[in-house]
Short mmCIF file of C-alpha atoms in Angstrom, two decimals:
data_model
loop_
_atom_site.label_atom_id
_atom_site.label_comp_id
_atom_site.label_asym_id
_atom_site.label_seq_id
_atom_site.Cartn_x
_atom_site.Cartn_y
_atom_site.Cartn_z
CA MET A 1 27.12 34.34 -13.73
CA ALA A 2 28.25 34.95 -17.15
CA LEU A 3 29.90 38.06 -17.66
CA VAL A 4 29.91 40.66 -20.69
CA ARG A 5 32.50 39.03 -22.36
CA GLU A 6 30.70 35.72 -22.76
CA GLN A 7 28.05 35.15 -25.35
CA PRO A 8 25.64 31.95 -25.08
CA ILE A 9 26.45 29.85 -28.09
CA TYR A 10 23.73 27.17 -27.24
CA THR A 11 20.43 26.99 -24.89
CA THR A 12 18.31 24.22 -23.90
CA ARG A 13 16.21 23.59 -21.04
CA ALA A 14 16.49 20.55 -18.46
CA HIS A 15 15.73 19.38 -14.97
CA VAL A 16 19.21 19.77 -12.83
CA PHE A 17 20.53 17.57 -10.38
CA GLN A 18 23.74 17.15 -8.38
CA ILE A 19 25.41 14.00 -6.93
CA ASP A 20 24.78 13.16 -3.29
CA PRO A 21 28.31 14.48 -1.68
CA ASN A 22 27.73 11.76 1.20
CA THR A 23 26.87 8.88 -0.67
CA LYS A 24 28.30 9.53 -4.10
CA LYS A 25 25.29 7.27 -5.51
CA ASN A 26 22.07 9.08 -4.94
CA TRP A 27 21.09 12.44 -7.17
CA VAL A 28 19.78 15.60 -5.45
CA PRO A 29 17.48 17.92 -7.23
CA ALA A 30 19.23 21.31 -7.96
CA SER A 31 15.91 22.87 -9.29
CA LYS A 32 12.51 22.35 -8.71
CA GLN A 33 11.34 22.49 -12.42
CA ALA A 34 13.00 22.61 -15.75
CA VAL A 35 15.50 25.54 -15.96
CA THR A 36 17.80 27.28 -18.92
CA VAL A 37 21.11 25.52 -19.58
CA SER A 38 23.45 27.34 -21.59
CA TYR A 39 26.81 26.85 -23.34
CA PHE A 40 29.07 30.44 -22.94
CA TYR A 41 32.11 30.95 -24.77
CA ASP A 42 34.48 33.58 -23.23
CA SER A 43 36.41 35.43 -26.28
CA THR A 44 39.11 37.02 -23.85
CA ARG A 45 40.07 33.59 -22.16
CA ASN A 46 39.05 31.10 -24.91
CA SER A 47 37.23 29.15 -22.72
CA TYR A 48 33.96 27.52 -22.70
CA ARG A 49 31.66 26.99 -19.75
CA ILE A 50 28.07 25.42 -19.04
CA ILE A 51 25.89 27.90 -16.87
CA SER A 52 22.44 27.45 -15.16
CA VAL A 53 20.35 29.95 -13.47
CA ASP A 54 17.46 28.80 -11.50
CA GLY A 55 15.17 32.01 -11.99
CA SER A 56 12.24 30.52 -9.98
CA LYS A 57 13.44 32.08 -6.89
CA VAL A 58 13.17 35.60 -5.82
CA SER A 59 17.21 36.04 -5.76
CA LYS A 60 18.41 34.05 -8.69
CA GLU A 61 20.93 31.16 -7.90
CA VAL A 62 23.84 29.53 -9.99
CA ILE A 63 23.19 26.03 -9.87
CA ILE A 64 25.62 24.68 -12.61
CA ASN A 65 28.97 27.06 -13.40
CA SER A 66 31.30 24.32 -15.19
CA THR A 67 34.18 24.88 -17.43
CA ILE A 68 34.69 22.83 -20.16
CA THR A 69 37.94 20.72 -20.55
CA PRO A 70 39.28 18.25 -22.96
CA ASN A 71 39.23 15.66 -20.22
CA MET A 72 35.64 15.84 -19.45
CA THR A 73 33.21 13.15 -20.88
CA PHE A 74 29.33 13.45 -21.49
CA THR A 75 27.64 10.12 -20.74
CA LYS A 76 24.22 9.31 -21.42
CA THR A 77 23.20 7.00 -18.89
CA SER A 78 19.41 6.33 -20.28
CA GLN A 79 17.02 7.63 -23.00
CA LYS A 80 16.34 11.14 -21.47
CA PHE A 81 19.38 11.51 -18.64
CA GLY A 82 23.00 12.44 -18.83
CA GLN A 83 26.03 13.53 -16.87
CA TRP A 84 29.44 14.56 -16.63
CA ALA A 85 31.85 15.04 -13.86
CA ASP A 86 33.67 18.43 -12.80
CA SER A 87 36.60 18.02 -10.69
CA ARG A 88 37.29 21.68 -10.35
CA ALA A 89 33.80 22.08 -8.62
CA ASN A 90 34.10 18.51 -6.91
CA THR A 91 30.74 17.18 -8.02
CA VAL A 92 28.82 15.37 -10.68
CA PHE A 93 26.19 17.27 -12.72
CA GLY A 94 23.32 15.34 -14.01
CA LEU A 95 20.55 16.93 -16.54
CA GLY A 96 16.96 15.12 -17.16
CA PHE A 97 15.49 16.46 -20.61
CA SER A 98 12.12 16.33 -22.01
CA SER A 99 12.87 14.29 -25.00
CA GLU A 100 15.80 11.83 -26.25
CA GLN A 101 16.45 14.36 -29.30
CA HIS A 102 17.03 17.26 -26.51
CA LEU A 103 19.94 14.74 -24.73
CA SER A 104 21.28 13.77 -28.33
CA LYS A 105 21.68 17.72 -29.31
CA PHE A 106 23.19 18.50 -26.01
CA ALA A 107 25.66 15.63 -26.15
CA GLU A 108 26.63 16.56 -29.47
CA LYS A 109 27.20 20.53 -28.36
CA PHE A 110 29.26 19.21 -25.38
CA LEU A 111 31.52 17.00 -27.61
CA GLU A 112 32.01 20.23 -30.28
CA VAL A 113 32.75 22.37 -27.07
CA LYS A 114 35.28 19.81 -25.57
CA GLU A 115 37.13 19.70 -28.99
CA ALA A 116 37.14 23.53 -29.18
CA ALA A 117 38.41 23.45 -25.62
CA LYS A 118 41.31 20.91 -26.73
CA LEU A 119 41.96 22.96 -29.72
CA ALA A 120 42.10 26.09 -28.09
CA ARG A 121 44.54 24.55 -25.02
CA ASP A 122 46.80 23.36 -27.88
CA LYS A 123 47.08 26.86 -29.46
CA SER A 124 48.14 28.29 -26.06
CA GLN A 125 50.56 25.76 -25.35
CA GLU A 126 52.07 26.39 -29.15
CA LYS A 127 51.77 30.01 -28.35
CA MET A 128 53.62 29.71 -24.98
CA GLU A 129 56.26 27.72 -26.67
CA THR A 130 56.61 29.88 -29.75
CA SER A 131 56.97 33.19 -27.38
CA SER A 132 59.60 31.10 -25.24
CA ASN A 133 61.62 30.13 -28.20
CA HIS A 134 61.38 33.75 -29.65
CA SER A 135 62.84 34.99 -26.02
CA GLN A 136 65.47 32.38 -26.34
CA GLU A 137 66.52 33.27 -29.58
CA SER A 138 66.34 36.79 -28.89
CA GLY A 139 68.52 36.39 -25.96
CA ARG A 140 71.11 34.49 -28.06
CA GLU A 141 71.06 37.40 -30.65
CA THR A 142 71.59 40.22 -28.20
CA PRO A 143 75.26 39.72 -27.77
CA SER A 144 75.79 39.64 -31.45
CA SER A 145 74.09 42.74 -32.36
CA THR A 146 75.64 44.48 -29.65
CA GLN A 147 79.05 43.26 -29.99
CA PRO A 148 80.53 46.00 -32.33
CA SER A 149 79.44 48.89 -29.79
CA SER A 150 80.61 46.57 -26.97
CA VAL A 151 84.10 46.72 -28.15
CA ASN A 152 84.76 50.20 -27.35
CA GLY A 153 82.02 50.71 -24.73
CA THR A 154 81.97 51.07 -21.03
CA ASP A 155 81.50 48.20 -18.52
CA ASP A 156 78.10 49.41 -17.58
CA GLU A 157 77.27 48.98 -21.40
CA LYS A 158 78.42 45.52 -21.43
CA ILE A 159 76.24 44.51 -18.39
CA SER A 160 73.37 46.17 -19.73
CA HIS A 161 73.37 43.98 -23.03
CA SER A 162 74.53 40.90 -21.29
CA PRO A 163 72.16 37.60 -22.09
CA GLU A 164 71.46 37.27 -18.49
CA THR A 165 69.82 40.37 -18.39
CA ALA A 166 67.58 40.02 -21.71
CA LEU A 167 66.39 36.81 -19.91
CA LEU A 168 65.71 38.43 -16.76
CA LYS A 169 63.67 40.99 -18.62
CA THR A 170 61.68 38.11 -20.57
CA GLU A 171 61.02 36.27 -17.20
CA ASN A 172 59.94 39.61 -15.56
CA ASP A 173 57.46 40.04 -18.35
CA ARG A 174 56.01 36.66 -18.04
CA LEU A 175 55.87 36.86 -14.46
CA LYS A 176 53.71 40.10 -14.76
CA THR A 177 51.66 38.47 -17.26
CA VAL A 178 51.18 35.54 -14.74
CA VAL A 179 50.24 38.30 -11.97
CA GLU A 180 47.91 39.93 -13.86
CA GLN A 181 46.14 36.88 -14.84
CA SER A 182 46.10 35.40 -11.11
CA ASN A 183 44.61 38.68 -10.69
CA THR A 184 42.22 38.52 -12.79
CA ASN A 185 41.21 34.84 -11.72
CA ALA A 186 41.32 36.03 -7.95
CA LYS A 187 38.55 38.60 -8.87
CA LYS A 188 36.71 35.64 -10.59
CA TRP A 189 37.32 33.49 -8.00
CA GLU A 190 36.10 36.08 -5.35
CA THR A 191 32.98 36.75 -7.44
CA GLU A 192 32.35 32.82 -7.47
CA LEU A 193 32.95 32.67 -3.75
CA GLN A 194 30.56 35.30 -3.05
CA THR A 195 28.18 33.69 -5.10
CA LEU A 196 28.90 30.21 -2.84
CA LYS A 197 28.16 32.29 0.16
CA GLU A 198 24.92 33.65 -0.65
CA SER A 199 23.96 30.06 -1.90
CA ASN A 200 25.38 28.75 1.44
CA ALA A 201 23.15 31.14 3.09
CA ARG A 202 19.93 30.28 1.31
CA LEU A 203 21.16 26.74 1.99
CA VAL A 204 20.92 27.11 5.26
CA ASP A 205 17.82 29.32 5.57
CA ALA A 206 16.22 26.67 3.58
CA LEU A 207 17.64 24.05 6.21
CA GLN A 208 16.22 25.91 9.15
CA GLU A 209 12.95 26.23 7.41
CA SER A 210 12.86 22.50 6.91
CA ASN A 211 13.88 21.74 10.61
CA THR A 212 10.82 24.09 11.71
CA ASN A 213 8.55 22.38 9.39
CA VAL A 214 9.73 18.84 10.42
CA GLU A 215 9.03 20.13 14.21
CA THR A 216 5.44 21.14 13.07
CA TRP A 217 4.72 17.91 11.39
CA LYS A 218 5.77 16.10 14.77
CA THR A 219 3.54 18.16 16.65
CA GLN A 220 0.69 17.41 14.36
CA LEU A 221 1.82 13.88 14.28
CA ALA A 222 1.69 13.38 18.01
CA THR A 223 -2.04 15.54 17.89
CA CYS A 224 -3.11 13.08 15.11
CA LYS A 225 -1.56 10.03 17.49
CA GLU A 226 -3.55 11.34 20.30
CA GLU A 227 -6.88 11.83 18.53
CA SER A 228 -6.30 8.30 16.84
CA ASP A 229 -5.96 6.96 20.14
CA GLN A 230 -9.23 8.57 21.83
CA LEU A 231 -11.16 7.50 18.96
CA ARG A 232 -10.05 3.79 19.21
CA ALA A 233 -10.97 4.13 22.73
CA LYS A 234 -14.29 5.56 21.96
CA ILE A 235 -14.94 2.84 19.50
CA THR A 236 -13.95 0.08 22.00
CA GLU A 237 -16.52 1.68 24.44
CA LEU A 238 -19.32 1.70 21.57
CA GLU A 239 -18.47 -1.63 20.72
CA ALA A 240 -18.77 -2.69 24.46
CA GLN A 241 -22.17 -0.60 24.50
CA CYS A 242 -23.41 -2.55 21.42
CA GLN A 243 -22.63 -6.03 22.83
CA GLU A 244 -24.56 -4.97 25.83
CA ALA A 245 -27.55 -3.84 23.61
CA SER A 246 -27.26 -7.01 21.69
CA GLN A 247 -27.49 -8.90 25.19
CA GLU A 248 -30.71 -7.08 26.34
CA LYS A 249 -32.09 -7.59 22.95
CA GLU A 250 -31.71 -11.26 22.95
CA LYS A 251 -33.23 -11.30 26.80
CA ASN A 252 -36.01 -9.35 25.35
CA ALA A 253 -36.56 -11.74 22.34
CA GLN A 254 -36.44 -14.66 24.88
CA LEU A 255 -39.10 -13.24 27.26
CA THR A 256 -41.16 -12.08 24.61
CA ALA A 257 -41.11 -15.87 23.29
CA ARG A 258 -41.79 -16.82 26.96
CA VAL A 259 -44.87 -14.43 27.05
CA GLN A 260 -46.08 -15.80 24.04
CA GLU A 261 -46.14 -19.47 25.39
CA LEU A 262 -47.87 -18.37 28.58
CA GLU A 263 -50.48 -16.43 26.71
CA ALA A 264 -51.20 -19.85 24.52
CA GLU A 265 -51.36 -21.74 27.80
CA LEU A 266 -53.77 -19.17 29.05
CA GLN A 267 -56.01 -19.47 26.32
CA ASP A 268 -56.20 -22.93 26.53
CA LYS A 269 -56.91 -23.06 30.25
CA GLU A 270 -59.67 -20.30 29.69
CA GLN A 271 -61.29 -22.63 26.60
CA GLU A 272 -61.11 -25.64 29.30
CA LEU A 273 -62.64 -23.42 31.90
CA GLU A 274 -65.52 -22.49 29.44
CA ASN A 275 -66.24 -26.22 28.76
CA LEU A 276 -66.36 -26.50 32.66
CA ARG A 277 -68.90 -23.81 33.16
CA LYS A 278 -70.89 -25.14 30.32
CA GLN A 279 -71.11 -28.50 32.24
CA ALA A 280 -71.68 -26.91 35.79
CA GLU A 281 -74.82 -25.20 33.75
CA ILE A 282 -76.64 -28.77 33.50
CA ILE A 283 -75.83 -29.59 37.51
CA PRO A 284 -79.22 -27.79 38.52
CA GLN A 285 -81.33 -29.26 35.82
CA LEU A 286 -79.99 -32.64 37.07
CA MET A 287 -80.59 -31.54 40.72
CA ALA A 288 -84.09 -30.22 39.88
CA GLU A 289 -84.74 -33.76 38.08
CA CYS A 290 -83.47 -35.67 41.11
CA GLU A 291 -85.74 -33.66 43.48
CA THR A 292 -88.51 -34.36 41.41
CA ILE A 293 -87.78 -38.00 41.27
CA THR A 294 -87.40 -38.06 45.09
CA GLY A 295 -90.78 -36.17 45.42
CA LYS A 296 -92.43 -38.75 43.39
CA LEU A 297 -90.63 -41.61 45.35
CA GLN A 298 -91.90 -40.20 48.53
CA ALA A 299 -95.63 -39.97 46.89
CA ALA A 300 -94.92 -43.35 46.11
CA GLU A 301 -94.22 -44.45 49.53
CA THR A 302 -97.27 -42.61 50.92
CA ALA A 303 -99.29 -44.42 48.26
CA ASN A 304 -97.64 -47.59 48.93
CA LYS A 305 -98.55 -46.99 52.66
CA GLU A 306 -102.15 -45.96 51.60
CA LEU A 307 -102.18 -49.06 49.02
CA SER A 308 -100.96 -51.51 51.36
CA ASP A 309 -103.71 -53.47 50.15
CA LYS A 310 -102.65 -52.78 46.53
CA MET A 311 -99.13 -54.05 47.40
CA GLY A 312 -99.53 -57.30 46.13
CA VAL A 313 -101.00 -56.25 43.00
CA LEU A 314 -98.54 -53.15 42.56
CA GLN A 315 -95.67 -55.35 44.25
CA THR A 316 -94.28 -55.87 40.53
CA ASP A 317 -94.75 -52.03 39.44
CA VAL A 318 -92.76 -51.14 42.66
CA GLU A 319 -90.15 -53.58 42.32
CA ASP A 320 -89.70 -52.22 38.63
CA SER A 321 -89.77 -48.56 40.05
CA GLN A 322 -87.04 -49.47 43.00
CA GLN A 323 -85.01 -51.06 40.32
CA LYS A 324 -85.20 -47.95 38.16
CA GLN A 325 -84.68 -45.80 41.06
CA GLY A 326 -81.73 -47.66 41.96
CA HIS A 327 -80.10 -47.59 38.82
CA MET A 328 -80.77 -43.87 38.29
CA LYS A 329 -79.27 -43.23 41.85
CA GLY A 330 -76.12 -45.27 40.52
CA GLU A 331 -75.71 -42.81 37.68
CA LEU A 332 -76.42 -40.37 39.68
CA LYS A 333 -73.85 -40.85 42.05
CA LYS A 334 -71.44 -41.56 39.06
CA PHE A 335 -72.24 -38.21 37.63
CA MET A 336 -71.93 -36.74 40.91
CA ASP A 337 -68.36 -38.47 41.15
CA VAL A 338 -67.23 -37.02 37.84
CA LEU A 339 -68.92 -33.49 38.73
CA GLU A 340 -66.61 -33.30 41.95
CA GLY A 341 -63.48 -34.23 39.84
CA LYS A 342 -64.43 -31.67 37.05
CA ILE A 343 -64.96 -29.21 40.31
CA ASP A 344 -61.48 -30.10 42.00
CA GLU A 345 -59.79 -29.82 38.54
CA LEU A 346 -61.48 -26.23 38.05
CA HIS A 347 -60.36 -25.26 41.44
CA GLU A 348 -56.71 -26.56 40.35
CA VAL A 349 -56.94 -24.61 37.36
CA ARG A 350 -57.94 -21.09 39.20
CA GLN A 351 -55.22 -21.71 41.82
CA GLY A 352 -52.54 -22.02 38.85
CA LEU A 353 -53.93 -18.92 37.01
CA SER A 354 -53.68 -17.20 40.47
CA LYS A 355 -50.22 -18.35 41.09
CA LEU A 356 -49.49 -17.43 37.29
CA GLY A 357 -50.78 -14.02 37.83
CA LEU A 358 -49.09 -13.42 40.80
CA ASP A 359 -45.50 -14.65 39.03
CA ASN A 360 -46.35 -12.01 36.08
#
């Protein structure tokens, strides 16, 4: 995180990504939502950094801590996305902006900070060269300035004012400065290392939580799969039952059609039987007429015996009556034959109806 000596010089909001360290191709989101991304200037070290802190969590996490160097380049890969590589962090950072204007402004600021870092590096090199040249000139001037006093001085004074001693002193001062700078950098690196350790611990906790969620999802998936298998078996059973019901329905329809056909046949037979009954009612009348004719014939025969004398006279009448009687007997015989046939058919119909009733 930024120290007190660092001040923000530009701030924007963007979605932060980092390149996948394994594939080096895919982007991994470093924040779940848009976060603040700022340029910071360190007046003490005369350096620039890009810093972003994810404040959506309970404990804030540094997701970008990139020091700008003159060798860095910010590249626009689309209208709203840009990236740059940080060799010190051994990663590539990506930013997704809400508009093309925000991306352009961030890129312009990156170029300005890069130029400022380059100028700061050049000034630092010039200052180091000037300091080195000044030390060398001081070392060369020391013998000449001390020459008058060293003419009559002791050997210790000559040694203390020798050029080698001045160079050693200058080198010692430079080494002290380097050691102090190293100590400062070591403290800074310790702070960053502690931050990285905390981030790593949070990542481990998140990974463990993800593994727990994965196991939960696996259990839920197995349960859903088992329920799906049960539902499929139930559907198969219901389909079989529906098929059986369809077959039973078809059989019932066939039986209903057959019953309707039999009822129609039964109605026809009943109508035919009714006709036969009507014809059977005429038979007693015919029998009565036949008996009457027979009585008349007997009476005629008796009268014939009694009127034998009238035989000759009535012979013609008798012959006529006999012809009529013969004709009437023939007609009666034919009628009786027909009646017997109808009675036989009626008997067969009754037997058929009885058999049909037993079958039903």
